[in-house]
């Protein structure tokens, strides 16, 4: 049986383009004992994958040039030589960026059985959702009534973060770009602030107008001007959970950081970076808490879907244009 | 009785100069019930006072133009209308920048009775010492064996921080300027690295050479290139205690921050600002631990002393030239 997959032919300089991605075909080897073959139905593309394209180990192994790329995926078992899986099982695994994946059974997990579409386990109930929950609770230690600011608030992570924050009270402000995203955030009870055509000074003022008392928690997905504006609006004892800095991922040389880092001192604030994989042992707790909310329709989540394996690079690149609302997915 | 004191005549733009400080004389009012009059013997000047000169409330009230400035001081009670104090008592209080202070008794504390020179209670056993101990233990949560980096390592705060860190094992690296300071640090068993004539890239390399495994803790007193170089040398899970950013205190406009803040994310590091006054309830614990070490000569501390009240502004300004080794003091 054949598998089609993407591989990188070189390391991107700055913003990647589609020419870096090669769609290849390989014959899969015979299934060995303990292996499972999965026909993927949904693939995830995520901003953190950009960091894996530089050939340097950061917190995760880089993609190897010429080898199959990988990432989260959901699919159906089509052959199994492991007693834990049977044909027809719906599973999640890390063999994405391809149509058919063949993996050891211990790298595959059955989908939980909440009444949600299966691709939710790549988004609101998957890694992005778990990231929102971990950043807010474990890293930022959000308390009842805290005022919370979230950047990239209409993204896969941000849109759950604002809703979980909203449920605990306090003023919740979300930064986003397009009117459509701002409208969605407002519909969730979030005060939406656009970053478009603003420098950090103007964004600072707009955040202050949205929440004059300042923020106890900042959930950071963007970096750059968003961070600078947030630093100007911290309350004493504020906590910043640094989940990502997507505005910087394609920088070819280091851009200067915010000029107001001393606010960390003046406001006795804490800024902490985290990687969700370090906290994966808490995934069952997350699922117990958020799974029922999603199944009952109490959490609103959106998806931006591209169809067809060949669209995977395009879907990935759209993340850096802010073209996605909610989770960016590829449907096979 | 007369008191001579300093007051500010205007808010400094950038680096202050001596023309901002007026030495004035005023007749003290009659001592009221509950008040104590103190003849000061030692005055403290500290970097944090720069932040009080801008007329803006940050974490502490600003100095009022034309009014007596204040700050930590040690002296002898020369008159008392409170039963807790008698003539001849040695005390510490916040009525500095003057020769004779008159204060409510509850704003005065008797000096502890370790066998140390009284001015030690303004330095190694005073606010700067407590700052070092709090930053290392409470904020950075230093663990046995951690590798620790300290900037401004020969200063009043830094020089205790490196010694407390050294006592818990691990590699301790201190950043300082002059050869004399570097030699002192080396004599304490600290690896000393100069920041002089280096950009952040070179300083990063030199820190890496001094401690190839990277740092678990960074005690930040300086900001700027020191912070950037430190961020490049963090271990996973590192903690940065932000005590000060003296390199920025005289900036007239915001200078750009470090371009490598994303290291906070990559290394899952935590950066936390603190103000020692928030932790003052722990001062007795600090004194119990560090007081005996100082009394037994197990902690080396240095002082840079200016003589005479009129030298107070000069002593203060020297802090920004790095002209002090250890605690900067004025002896009356």
CSV table of C-alpha atoms in Angstrom, one decimal, chain A residues 58-59 227-228 236 242-245 248-249 254-262 264-275 278, chain B residues 58-59 227-228 236 242-245 248-249 254-262 264-275 278:
chain,number,residue,atom,x,y,z
A,58,UNK,CA,14.5,23.7,20.4
A,59,UNK,CA,11.9,22.1,22.6
A,227,UNK,CA,3.4,42.2,24.4
A,228,UNK,CA,4.5,45.8,24.7
A,236,UNK,CA,0.4,44.5,40.3
A,242,UNK,CA,3.9,32.9,27.2
A,243,UNK,CA,2.4,30.3,24.9
A,244,UNK,CA,3.7,31.6,21.6
A,245,UNK,CA,5.1,34.6,19.8
A,248,UNK,CA,8.3,36.6,15.4
A,249,UNK,CA,8.4,33.0,14.0
A,254,UNK,CA,16.2,39.1,16.0
A,255,UNK,CA,13.8,42.1,16.1
A,256,UNK,CA,14.2,44.2,19.2
A,257,UNK,CA,12.0,43.3,22.1
A,258,UNK,CA,9.6,45.6,24.0
A,259,UNK,CA,11.2,48.8,25.4
A,260,UNK,CA,9.0,48.6,28.6
A,261,UNK,CA,10.2,45.3,30.1
A,262,UNK,CA,10.8,47.2,33.3
A,264,UNK,CA,7.8,43.4,35.0
A,265,UNK,CA,9.5,45.0,37.9
A,266,UNK,CA,7.2,47.9,38.5
A,267,UNK,CA,4.2,45.6,38.5
A,268,UNK,CA,5.9,42.7,40.2
A,269,UNK,CA,4.7,40.6,37.3
A,270,UNK,CA,5.6,37.1,36.4
A,271,UNK,CA,6.2,36.0,32.8
A,272,UNK,CA,6.5,32.3,32.1
A,273,UNK,CA,7.0,30.3,29.0
A,274,UNK,CA,5.4,26.9,28.6
A,275,UNK,CA,5.2,24.0,26.2
A,278,UNK,CA,5.4,19.2,29.4
B,58,UNK,CA,5.5,53.4,40.6
B,59,UNK,CA,5.8,51.0,43.5
B,227,UNK,CA,19.5,40.3,30.1
B,228,UNK,CA,19.9,39.5,26.4
B,236,UNK,CA,15.1,24.5,30.7
B,242,UNK,CA,14.1,40.8,38.2
B,243,UNK,CA,15.4,42.9,41.0
B,244,UNK,CA,16.5,46.0,39.0
B,245,UNK,CA,17.4,47.2,35.6
B,248,UNK,CA,17.7,51.7,32.0
B,249,UNK,CA,16.9,54.0,34.9
B,254,UNK,CA,12.3,53.6,26.1
B,255,UNK,CA,15.3,51.7,24.6
B,256,UNK,CA,14.4,48.5,22.8
B,257,UNK,CA,14.3,45.3,24.8
B,258,UNK,CA,16.2,42.1,24.1
B,259,UNK,CA,15.5,40.6,20.7
B,260,UNK,CA,15.6,37.1,22.1
B,261,UNK,CA,12.6,37.1,24.5
B,262,UNK,CA,11.3,34.0,22.8
B,264,UNK,CA,11.5,32.5,27.7
B,265,UNK,CA,9.3,30.2,25.7
B,266,UNK,CA,11.9,27.8,24.3
B,267,UNK,CA,13.4,27.3,27.7
B,268,UNK,CA,10.1,27.3,29.5
B,269,UNK,CA,11.6,30.0,31.8
B,270,UNK,CA,10.0,32.2,34.3
B,271,UNK,CA,10.8,35.9,34.8
B,272,UNK,CA,9.5,37.6,37.8
B,273,UNK,CA,9.8,41.2,39.1
B,274,UNK,CA,9.9,41.8,42.8
B,275,UNK,CA,10.1,44.6,45.2
B,278,UNK,CA,6.5,43.3,49.6
